[in-house]
PDB file of C-alpha atoms in Angstrom:
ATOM      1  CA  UNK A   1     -85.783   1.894 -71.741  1.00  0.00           C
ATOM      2  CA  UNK A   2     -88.081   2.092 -74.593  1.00  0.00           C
ATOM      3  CA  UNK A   3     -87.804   5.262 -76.462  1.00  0.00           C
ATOM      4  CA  UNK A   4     -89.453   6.901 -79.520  1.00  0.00           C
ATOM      5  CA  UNK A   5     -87.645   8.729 -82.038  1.00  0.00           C
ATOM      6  CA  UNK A   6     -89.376  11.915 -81.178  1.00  0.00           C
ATOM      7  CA  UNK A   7     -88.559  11.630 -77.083  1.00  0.00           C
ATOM      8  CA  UNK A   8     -84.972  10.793 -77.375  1.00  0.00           C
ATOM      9  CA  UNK A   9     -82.351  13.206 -76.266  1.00  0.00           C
ATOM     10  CA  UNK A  10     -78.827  12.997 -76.959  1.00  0.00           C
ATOM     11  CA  UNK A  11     -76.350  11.701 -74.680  1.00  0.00           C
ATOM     12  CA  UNK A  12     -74.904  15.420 -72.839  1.00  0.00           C
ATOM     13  CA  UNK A  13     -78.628  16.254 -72.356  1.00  0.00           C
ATOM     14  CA  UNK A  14     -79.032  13.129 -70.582  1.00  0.00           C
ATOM     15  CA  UNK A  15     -75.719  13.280 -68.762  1.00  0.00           C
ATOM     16  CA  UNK A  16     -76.801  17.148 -67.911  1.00  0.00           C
ATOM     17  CA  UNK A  17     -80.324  16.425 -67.043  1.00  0.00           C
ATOM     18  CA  UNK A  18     -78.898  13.627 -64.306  1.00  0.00           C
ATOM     19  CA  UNK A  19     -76.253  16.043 -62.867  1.00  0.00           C
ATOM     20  CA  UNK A  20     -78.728  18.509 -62.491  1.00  0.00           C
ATOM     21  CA  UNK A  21     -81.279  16.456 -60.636  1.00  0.00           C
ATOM     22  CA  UNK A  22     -78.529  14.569 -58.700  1.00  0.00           C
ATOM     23  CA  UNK A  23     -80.930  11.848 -57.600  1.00  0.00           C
ATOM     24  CA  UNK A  24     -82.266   8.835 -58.431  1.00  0.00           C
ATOM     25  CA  UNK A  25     -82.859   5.018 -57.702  1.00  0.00           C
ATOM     26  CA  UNK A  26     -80.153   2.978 -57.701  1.00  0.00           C
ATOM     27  CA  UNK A  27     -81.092  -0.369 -59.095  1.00  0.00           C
ATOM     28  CA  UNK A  28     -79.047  -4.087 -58.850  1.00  0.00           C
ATOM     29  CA  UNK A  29     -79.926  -7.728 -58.520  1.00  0.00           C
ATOM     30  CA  UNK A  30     -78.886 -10.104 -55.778  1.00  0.00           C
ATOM     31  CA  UNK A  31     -79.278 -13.294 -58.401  1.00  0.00           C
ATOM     32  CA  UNK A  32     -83.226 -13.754 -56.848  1.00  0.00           C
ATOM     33  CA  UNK A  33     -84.652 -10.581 -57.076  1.00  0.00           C
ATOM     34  CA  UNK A  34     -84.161  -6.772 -57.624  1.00  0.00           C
ATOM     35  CA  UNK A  35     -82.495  -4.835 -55.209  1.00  0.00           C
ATOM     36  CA  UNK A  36     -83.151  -0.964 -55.071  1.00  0.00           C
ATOM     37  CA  UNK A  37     -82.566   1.982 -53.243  1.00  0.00           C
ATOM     38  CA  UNK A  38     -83.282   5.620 -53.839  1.00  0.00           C
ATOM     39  CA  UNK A  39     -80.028   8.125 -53.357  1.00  0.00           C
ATOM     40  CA  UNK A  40     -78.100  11.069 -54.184  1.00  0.00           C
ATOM     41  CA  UNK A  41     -75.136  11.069 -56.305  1.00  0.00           C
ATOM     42  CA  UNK A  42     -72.433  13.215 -58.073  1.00  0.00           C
ATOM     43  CA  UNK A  43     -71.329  12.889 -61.107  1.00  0.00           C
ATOM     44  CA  UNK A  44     -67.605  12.942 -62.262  1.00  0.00           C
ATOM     45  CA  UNK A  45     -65.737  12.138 -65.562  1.00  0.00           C
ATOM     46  CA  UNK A  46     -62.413  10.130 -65.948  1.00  0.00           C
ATOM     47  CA  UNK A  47     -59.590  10.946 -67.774  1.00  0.00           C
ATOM     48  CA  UNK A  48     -60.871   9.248 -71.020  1.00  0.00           C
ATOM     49  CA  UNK A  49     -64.432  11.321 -70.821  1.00  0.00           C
ATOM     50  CA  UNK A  50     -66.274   7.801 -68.711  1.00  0.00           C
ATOM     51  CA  UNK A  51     -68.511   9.188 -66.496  1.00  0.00           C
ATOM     52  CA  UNK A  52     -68.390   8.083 -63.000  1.00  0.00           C
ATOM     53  CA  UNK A  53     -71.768   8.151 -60.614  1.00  0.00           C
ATOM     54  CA  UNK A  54     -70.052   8.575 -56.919  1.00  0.00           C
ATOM     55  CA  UNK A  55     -72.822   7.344 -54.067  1.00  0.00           C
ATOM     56  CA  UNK A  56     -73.097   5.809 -50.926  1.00  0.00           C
ATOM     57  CA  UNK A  57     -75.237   3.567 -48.549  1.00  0.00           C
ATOM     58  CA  UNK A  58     -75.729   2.308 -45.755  1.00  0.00           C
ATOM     59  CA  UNK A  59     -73.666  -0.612 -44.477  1.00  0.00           C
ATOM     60  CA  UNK A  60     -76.360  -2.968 -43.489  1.00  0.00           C
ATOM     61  CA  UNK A  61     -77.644  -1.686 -47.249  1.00  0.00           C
ATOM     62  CA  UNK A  62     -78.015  -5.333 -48.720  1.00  0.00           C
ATOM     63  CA  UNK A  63     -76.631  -3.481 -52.358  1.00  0.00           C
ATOM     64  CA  UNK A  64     -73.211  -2.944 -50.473  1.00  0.00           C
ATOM     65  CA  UNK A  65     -72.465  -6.699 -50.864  1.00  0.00           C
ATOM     66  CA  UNK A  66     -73.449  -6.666 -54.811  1.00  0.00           C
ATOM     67  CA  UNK A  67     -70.982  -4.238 -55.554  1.00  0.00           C
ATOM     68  CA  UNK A  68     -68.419  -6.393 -57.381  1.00  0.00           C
ATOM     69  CA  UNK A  69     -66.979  -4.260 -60.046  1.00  0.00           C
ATOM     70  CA  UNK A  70     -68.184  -6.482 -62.834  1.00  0.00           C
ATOM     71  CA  UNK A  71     -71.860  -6.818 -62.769  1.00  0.00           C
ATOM     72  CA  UNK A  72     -74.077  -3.621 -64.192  1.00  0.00           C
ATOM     73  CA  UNK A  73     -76.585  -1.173 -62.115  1.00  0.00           C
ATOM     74  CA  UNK A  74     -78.971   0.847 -63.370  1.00  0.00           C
ATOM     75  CA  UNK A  75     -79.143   4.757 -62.017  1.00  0.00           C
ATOM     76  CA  UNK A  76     -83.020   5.375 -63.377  1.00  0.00           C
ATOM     77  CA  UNK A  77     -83.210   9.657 -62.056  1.00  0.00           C
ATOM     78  CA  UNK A  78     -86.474  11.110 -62.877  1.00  0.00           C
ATOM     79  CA  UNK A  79     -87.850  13.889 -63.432  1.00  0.00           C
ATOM     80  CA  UNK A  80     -91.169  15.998 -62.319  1.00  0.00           C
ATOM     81  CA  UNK A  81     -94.237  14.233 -64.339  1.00  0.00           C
ATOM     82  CA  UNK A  82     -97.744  15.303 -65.345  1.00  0.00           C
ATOM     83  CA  UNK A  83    -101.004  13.968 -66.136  1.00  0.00           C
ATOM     84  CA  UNK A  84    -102.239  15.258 -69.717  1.00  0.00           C
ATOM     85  CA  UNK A  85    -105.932  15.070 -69.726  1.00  0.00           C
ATOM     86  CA  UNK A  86    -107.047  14.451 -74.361  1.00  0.00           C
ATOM     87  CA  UNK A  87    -109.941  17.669 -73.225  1.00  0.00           C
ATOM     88  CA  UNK A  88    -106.938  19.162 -72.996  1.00  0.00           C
ATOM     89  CA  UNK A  89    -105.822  19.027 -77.044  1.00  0.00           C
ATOM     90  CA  UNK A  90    -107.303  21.276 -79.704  1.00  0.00           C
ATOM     91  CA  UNK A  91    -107.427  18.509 -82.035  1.00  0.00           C
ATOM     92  CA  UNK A  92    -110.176  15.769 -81.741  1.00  0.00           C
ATOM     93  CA  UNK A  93    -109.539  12.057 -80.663  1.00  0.00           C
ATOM     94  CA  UNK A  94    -106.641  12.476 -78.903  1.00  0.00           C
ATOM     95  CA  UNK A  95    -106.020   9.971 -75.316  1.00  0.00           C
ATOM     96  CA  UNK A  96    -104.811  11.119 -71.718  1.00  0.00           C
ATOM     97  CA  UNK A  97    -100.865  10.785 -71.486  1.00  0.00           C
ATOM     98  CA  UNK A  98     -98.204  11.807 -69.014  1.00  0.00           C
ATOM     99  CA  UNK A  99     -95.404  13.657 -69.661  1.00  0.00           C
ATOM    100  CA  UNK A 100     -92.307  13.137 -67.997  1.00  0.00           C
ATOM    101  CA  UNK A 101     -88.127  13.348 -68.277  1.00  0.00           C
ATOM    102  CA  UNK A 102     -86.499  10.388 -67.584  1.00  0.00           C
ATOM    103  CA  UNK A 103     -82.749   9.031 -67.502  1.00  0.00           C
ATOM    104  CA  UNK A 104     -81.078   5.809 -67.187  1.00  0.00           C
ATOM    105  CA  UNK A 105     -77.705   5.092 -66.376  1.00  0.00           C
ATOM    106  CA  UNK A 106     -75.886   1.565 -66.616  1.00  0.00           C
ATOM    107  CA  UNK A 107     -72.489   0.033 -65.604  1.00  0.00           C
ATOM    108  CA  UNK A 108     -70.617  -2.432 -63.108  1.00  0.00           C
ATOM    109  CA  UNK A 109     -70.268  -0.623 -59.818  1.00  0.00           C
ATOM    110  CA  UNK A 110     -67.411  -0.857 -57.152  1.00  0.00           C
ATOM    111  CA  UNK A 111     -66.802  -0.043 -53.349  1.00  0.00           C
ATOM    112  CA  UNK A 112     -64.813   2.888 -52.652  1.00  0.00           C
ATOM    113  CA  UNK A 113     -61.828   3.082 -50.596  1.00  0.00           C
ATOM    114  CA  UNK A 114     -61.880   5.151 -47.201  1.00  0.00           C
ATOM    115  CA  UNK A 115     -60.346   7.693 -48.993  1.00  0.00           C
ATOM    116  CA  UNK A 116     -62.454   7.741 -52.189  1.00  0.00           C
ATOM    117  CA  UNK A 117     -65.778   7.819 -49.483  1.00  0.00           C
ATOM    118  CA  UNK A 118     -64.336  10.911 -48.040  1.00  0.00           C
ATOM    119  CA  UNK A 119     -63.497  12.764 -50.740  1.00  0.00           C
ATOM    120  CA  UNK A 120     -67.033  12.153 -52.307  1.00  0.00           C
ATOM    121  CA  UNK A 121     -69.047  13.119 -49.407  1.00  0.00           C
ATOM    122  CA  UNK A 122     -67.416  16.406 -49.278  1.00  0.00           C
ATOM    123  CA  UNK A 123     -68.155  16.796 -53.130  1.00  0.00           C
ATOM    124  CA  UNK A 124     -71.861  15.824 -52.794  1.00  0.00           C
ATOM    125  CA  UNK A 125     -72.380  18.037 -49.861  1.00  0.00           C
ATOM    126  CA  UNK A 126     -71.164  20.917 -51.732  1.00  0.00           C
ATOM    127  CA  UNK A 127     -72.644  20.317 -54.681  1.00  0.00           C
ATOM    128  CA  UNK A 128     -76.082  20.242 -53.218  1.00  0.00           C
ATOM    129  CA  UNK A 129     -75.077  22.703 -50.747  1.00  0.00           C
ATOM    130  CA  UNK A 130     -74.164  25.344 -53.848  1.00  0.00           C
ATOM    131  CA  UNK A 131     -77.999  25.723 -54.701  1.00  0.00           C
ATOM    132  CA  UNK A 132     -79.057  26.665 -51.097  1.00  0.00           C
ATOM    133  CA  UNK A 133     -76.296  30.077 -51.565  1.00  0.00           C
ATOM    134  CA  UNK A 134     -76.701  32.376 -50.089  1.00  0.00           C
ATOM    135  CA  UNK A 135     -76.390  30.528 -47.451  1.00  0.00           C
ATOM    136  CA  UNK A 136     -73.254  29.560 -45.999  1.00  0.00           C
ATOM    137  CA  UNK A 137     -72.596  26.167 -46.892  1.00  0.00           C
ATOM    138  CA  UNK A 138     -72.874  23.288 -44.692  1.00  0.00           C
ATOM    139  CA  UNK A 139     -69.244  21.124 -44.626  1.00  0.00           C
ATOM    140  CA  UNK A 140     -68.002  17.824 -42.334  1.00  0.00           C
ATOM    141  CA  UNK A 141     -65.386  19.950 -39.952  1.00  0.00           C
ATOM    142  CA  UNK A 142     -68.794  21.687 -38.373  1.00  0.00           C
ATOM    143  CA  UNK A 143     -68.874  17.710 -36.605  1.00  0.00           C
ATOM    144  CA  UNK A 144     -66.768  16.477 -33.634  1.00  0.00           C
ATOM    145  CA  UNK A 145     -64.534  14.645 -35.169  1.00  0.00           C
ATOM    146  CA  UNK A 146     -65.900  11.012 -33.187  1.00  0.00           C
ATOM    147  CA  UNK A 147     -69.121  11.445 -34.529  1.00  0.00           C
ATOM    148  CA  UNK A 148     -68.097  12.260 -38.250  1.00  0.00           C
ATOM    149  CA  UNK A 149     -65.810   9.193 -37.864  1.00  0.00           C
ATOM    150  CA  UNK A 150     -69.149   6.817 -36.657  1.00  0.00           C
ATOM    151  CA  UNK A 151     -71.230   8.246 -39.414  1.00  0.00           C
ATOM    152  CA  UNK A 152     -68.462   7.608 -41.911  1.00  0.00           C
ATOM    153  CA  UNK A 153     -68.304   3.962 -40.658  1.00  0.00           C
ATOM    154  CA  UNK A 154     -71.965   3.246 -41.183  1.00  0.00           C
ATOM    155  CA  UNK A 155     -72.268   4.034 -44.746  1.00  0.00           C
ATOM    156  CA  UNK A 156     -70.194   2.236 -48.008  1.00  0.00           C
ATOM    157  CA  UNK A 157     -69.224   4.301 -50.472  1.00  0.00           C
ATOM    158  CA  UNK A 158     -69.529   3.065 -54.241  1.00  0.00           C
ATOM    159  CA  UNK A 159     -68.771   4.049 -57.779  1.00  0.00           C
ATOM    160  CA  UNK A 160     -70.677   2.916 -60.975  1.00  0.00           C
ATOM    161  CA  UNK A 161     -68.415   3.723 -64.121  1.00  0.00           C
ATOM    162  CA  UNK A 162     -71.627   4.821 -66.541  1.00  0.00           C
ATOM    163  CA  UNK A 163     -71.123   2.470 -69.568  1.00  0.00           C
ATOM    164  CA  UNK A 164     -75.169   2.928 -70.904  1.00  0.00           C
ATOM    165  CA  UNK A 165     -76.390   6.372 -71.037  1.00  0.00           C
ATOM    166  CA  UNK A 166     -80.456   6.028 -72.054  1.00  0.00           C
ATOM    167  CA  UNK A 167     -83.327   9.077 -71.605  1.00  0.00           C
ATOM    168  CA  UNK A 168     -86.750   9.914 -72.581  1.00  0.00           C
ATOM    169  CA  UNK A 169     -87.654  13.086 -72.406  1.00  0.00           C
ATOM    170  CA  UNK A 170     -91.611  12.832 -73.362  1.00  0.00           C
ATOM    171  CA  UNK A 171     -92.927  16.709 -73.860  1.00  0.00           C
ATOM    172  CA  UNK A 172     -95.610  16.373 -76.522  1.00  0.00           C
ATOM    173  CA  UNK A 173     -92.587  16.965 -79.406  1.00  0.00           C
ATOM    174  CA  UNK A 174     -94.797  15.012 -81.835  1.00  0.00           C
ATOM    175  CA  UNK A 175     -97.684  17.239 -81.730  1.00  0.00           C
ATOM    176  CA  UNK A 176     -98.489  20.064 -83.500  1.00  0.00           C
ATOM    177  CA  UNK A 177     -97.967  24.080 -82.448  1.00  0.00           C
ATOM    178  CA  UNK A 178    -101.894  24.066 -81.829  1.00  0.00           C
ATOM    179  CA  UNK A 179    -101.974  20.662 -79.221  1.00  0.00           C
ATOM    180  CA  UNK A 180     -98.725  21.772 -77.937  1.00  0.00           C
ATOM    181  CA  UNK A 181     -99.565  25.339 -76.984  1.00  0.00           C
ATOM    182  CA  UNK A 182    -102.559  24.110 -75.942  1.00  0.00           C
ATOM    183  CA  UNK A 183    -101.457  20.985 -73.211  1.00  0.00           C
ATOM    184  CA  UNK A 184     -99.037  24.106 -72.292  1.00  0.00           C
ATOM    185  CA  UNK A 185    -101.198  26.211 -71.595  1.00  0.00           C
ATOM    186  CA  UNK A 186    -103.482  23.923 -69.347  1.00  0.00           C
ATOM    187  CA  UNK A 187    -100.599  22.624 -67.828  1.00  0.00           C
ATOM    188  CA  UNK A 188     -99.110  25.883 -66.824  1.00  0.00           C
ATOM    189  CA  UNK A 189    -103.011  26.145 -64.880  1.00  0.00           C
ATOM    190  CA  UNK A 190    -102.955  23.575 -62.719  1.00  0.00           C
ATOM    191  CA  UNK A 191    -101.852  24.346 -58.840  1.00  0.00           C
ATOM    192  CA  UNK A 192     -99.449  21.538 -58.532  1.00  0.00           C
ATOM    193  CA  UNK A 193     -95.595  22.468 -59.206  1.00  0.00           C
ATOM    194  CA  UNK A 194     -94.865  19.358 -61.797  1.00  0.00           C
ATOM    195  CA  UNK A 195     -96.817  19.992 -64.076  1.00  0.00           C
ATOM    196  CA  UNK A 196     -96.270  23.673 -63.847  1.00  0.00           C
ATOM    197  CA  UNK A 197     -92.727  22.547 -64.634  1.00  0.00           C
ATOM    198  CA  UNK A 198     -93.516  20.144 -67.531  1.00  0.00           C
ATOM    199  CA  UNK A 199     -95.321  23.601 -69.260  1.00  0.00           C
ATOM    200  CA  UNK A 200     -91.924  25.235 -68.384  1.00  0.00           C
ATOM    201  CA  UNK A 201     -90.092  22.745 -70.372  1.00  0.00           C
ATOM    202  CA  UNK A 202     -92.560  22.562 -73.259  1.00  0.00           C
ATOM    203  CA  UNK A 203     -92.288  26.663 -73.530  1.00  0.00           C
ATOM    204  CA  UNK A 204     -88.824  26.467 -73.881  1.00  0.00           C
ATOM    205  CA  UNK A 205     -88.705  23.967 -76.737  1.00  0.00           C
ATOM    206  CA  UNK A 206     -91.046  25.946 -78.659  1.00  0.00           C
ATOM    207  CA  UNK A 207     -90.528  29.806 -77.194  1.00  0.00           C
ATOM    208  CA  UNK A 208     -91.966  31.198 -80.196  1.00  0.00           C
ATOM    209  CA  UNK A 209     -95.903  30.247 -79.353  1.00  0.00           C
ATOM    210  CA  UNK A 210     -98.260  32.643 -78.404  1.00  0.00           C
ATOM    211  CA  UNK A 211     -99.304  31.094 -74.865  1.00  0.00           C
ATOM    212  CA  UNK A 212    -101.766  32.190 -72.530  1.00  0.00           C
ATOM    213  CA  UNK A 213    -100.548  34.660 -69.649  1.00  0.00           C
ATOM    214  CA  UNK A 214     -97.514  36.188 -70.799  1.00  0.00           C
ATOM    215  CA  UNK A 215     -96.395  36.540 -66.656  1.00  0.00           C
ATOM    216  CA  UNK A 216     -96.719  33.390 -65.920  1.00  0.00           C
ATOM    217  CA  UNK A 217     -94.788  31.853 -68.948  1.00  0.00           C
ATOM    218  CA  UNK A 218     -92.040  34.261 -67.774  1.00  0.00           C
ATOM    219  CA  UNK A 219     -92.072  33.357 -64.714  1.00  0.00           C
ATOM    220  CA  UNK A 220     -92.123  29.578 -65.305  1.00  0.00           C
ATOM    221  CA  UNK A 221     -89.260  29.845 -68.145  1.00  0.00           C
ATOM    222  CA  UNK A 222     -86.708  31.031 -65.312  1.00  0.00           C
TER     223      UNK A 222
END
């Protein structure tokens, strides 16, 4: 991943950013071409702090045959983007951009064992199911116990030990208070919920700007 100075967050902040968004696309190569798929995952650390993406797929999945323990993946989990329009910019001769939060993730990936799938479908379910509360979470023994077993046989589980942590977390940190407030601001406009969260994140790395519509700031900031 290419990465200026300016975009480049530090390794927790990508590790916390990927946990958070708990998805991405899963990326490997047969030896002729890329193979990808896009998936949830958990994240766990080992004993020595080595973080540990936990996924599955499905069997006929032709990435369930490439994991051999040895050869590196790449996790890329993105963000909500936006389109920055330069009319947008109170300084003159600026381009269009986007603005974006990406992370990638790198390292050899294995298959689980039976008992290594089972244990990490219950923890992705709940961890997903956490952020629907309050509703009353959704867990495997609600199944009859043949069809939990089928499902279970139809999928692969498979753990990538994270050796390459990379992000980019583009938000217009180069520019000054003026362009910044004011790509915020017209951001924070626009009907469509990325950008509206790309303003959000831009507020809170510079909080102390007077933006437009003190509500809706407020209101995007939680």
């Amino acid at each position: 991943m290419y990465v200026p100075p300016a975009f480049k967050p530090d390794r927790s902040a990508c590790l916390a950013f990927a946990a958070a968004r708990g998805f991405g696309l899963v990326c490997a190569h047969d030896g002729r071409k890329p193979v990808a798929s896009p998936l949830p995952f958990a994240i766990d650390y080992s004993s020595d702090g080595t973080p540990l993406l936990s996924f599955h797929v499905a069997r006929g999945n032709p990435l369930a045959a490439l994991a051999d323990s040895r050869t590196p993946w790449l996790m890329a989990v993105s963000g909500p983007g936006a389109y920055v329009s330069a009319d947008w910019y109170a300084s003159p001769d600026q381009v269009p951009t986007w603005l974006y939060q990406s992370v990638h993730l790198t390292g050899p990936a294995a298959v689980m064992s039976e008992a290594e799938r089972d244990a990490h479908l219950d923890e992705v379910s709940a961890v997903f199911e956490s952020s629907l509360a309050p509703k009353p979470p959704w867990r495997a023994s609600k199944m009859t116990a043949g069809r939990l077993s089928a499902m279970k046989k139809a999928i692969v589980g498979v753990m990538m030990r994270v050796d390459g942590v990379e992000g980019s977390f583009k938000l217009n940190q180069h520019k000054s208070d003026a362009d910044h407030m004011a790509v915020a601001n017209a951001l924070a406009a626009q009907p469509d919920p990325a950008s509206q969260a790309i303003a959000a994140q831009m507020i809170a790395l510079r909080p102390q700007l007077d933006y437009n519509s003190a509500a809706k700031v407020a209101e995007l900031a939680l």
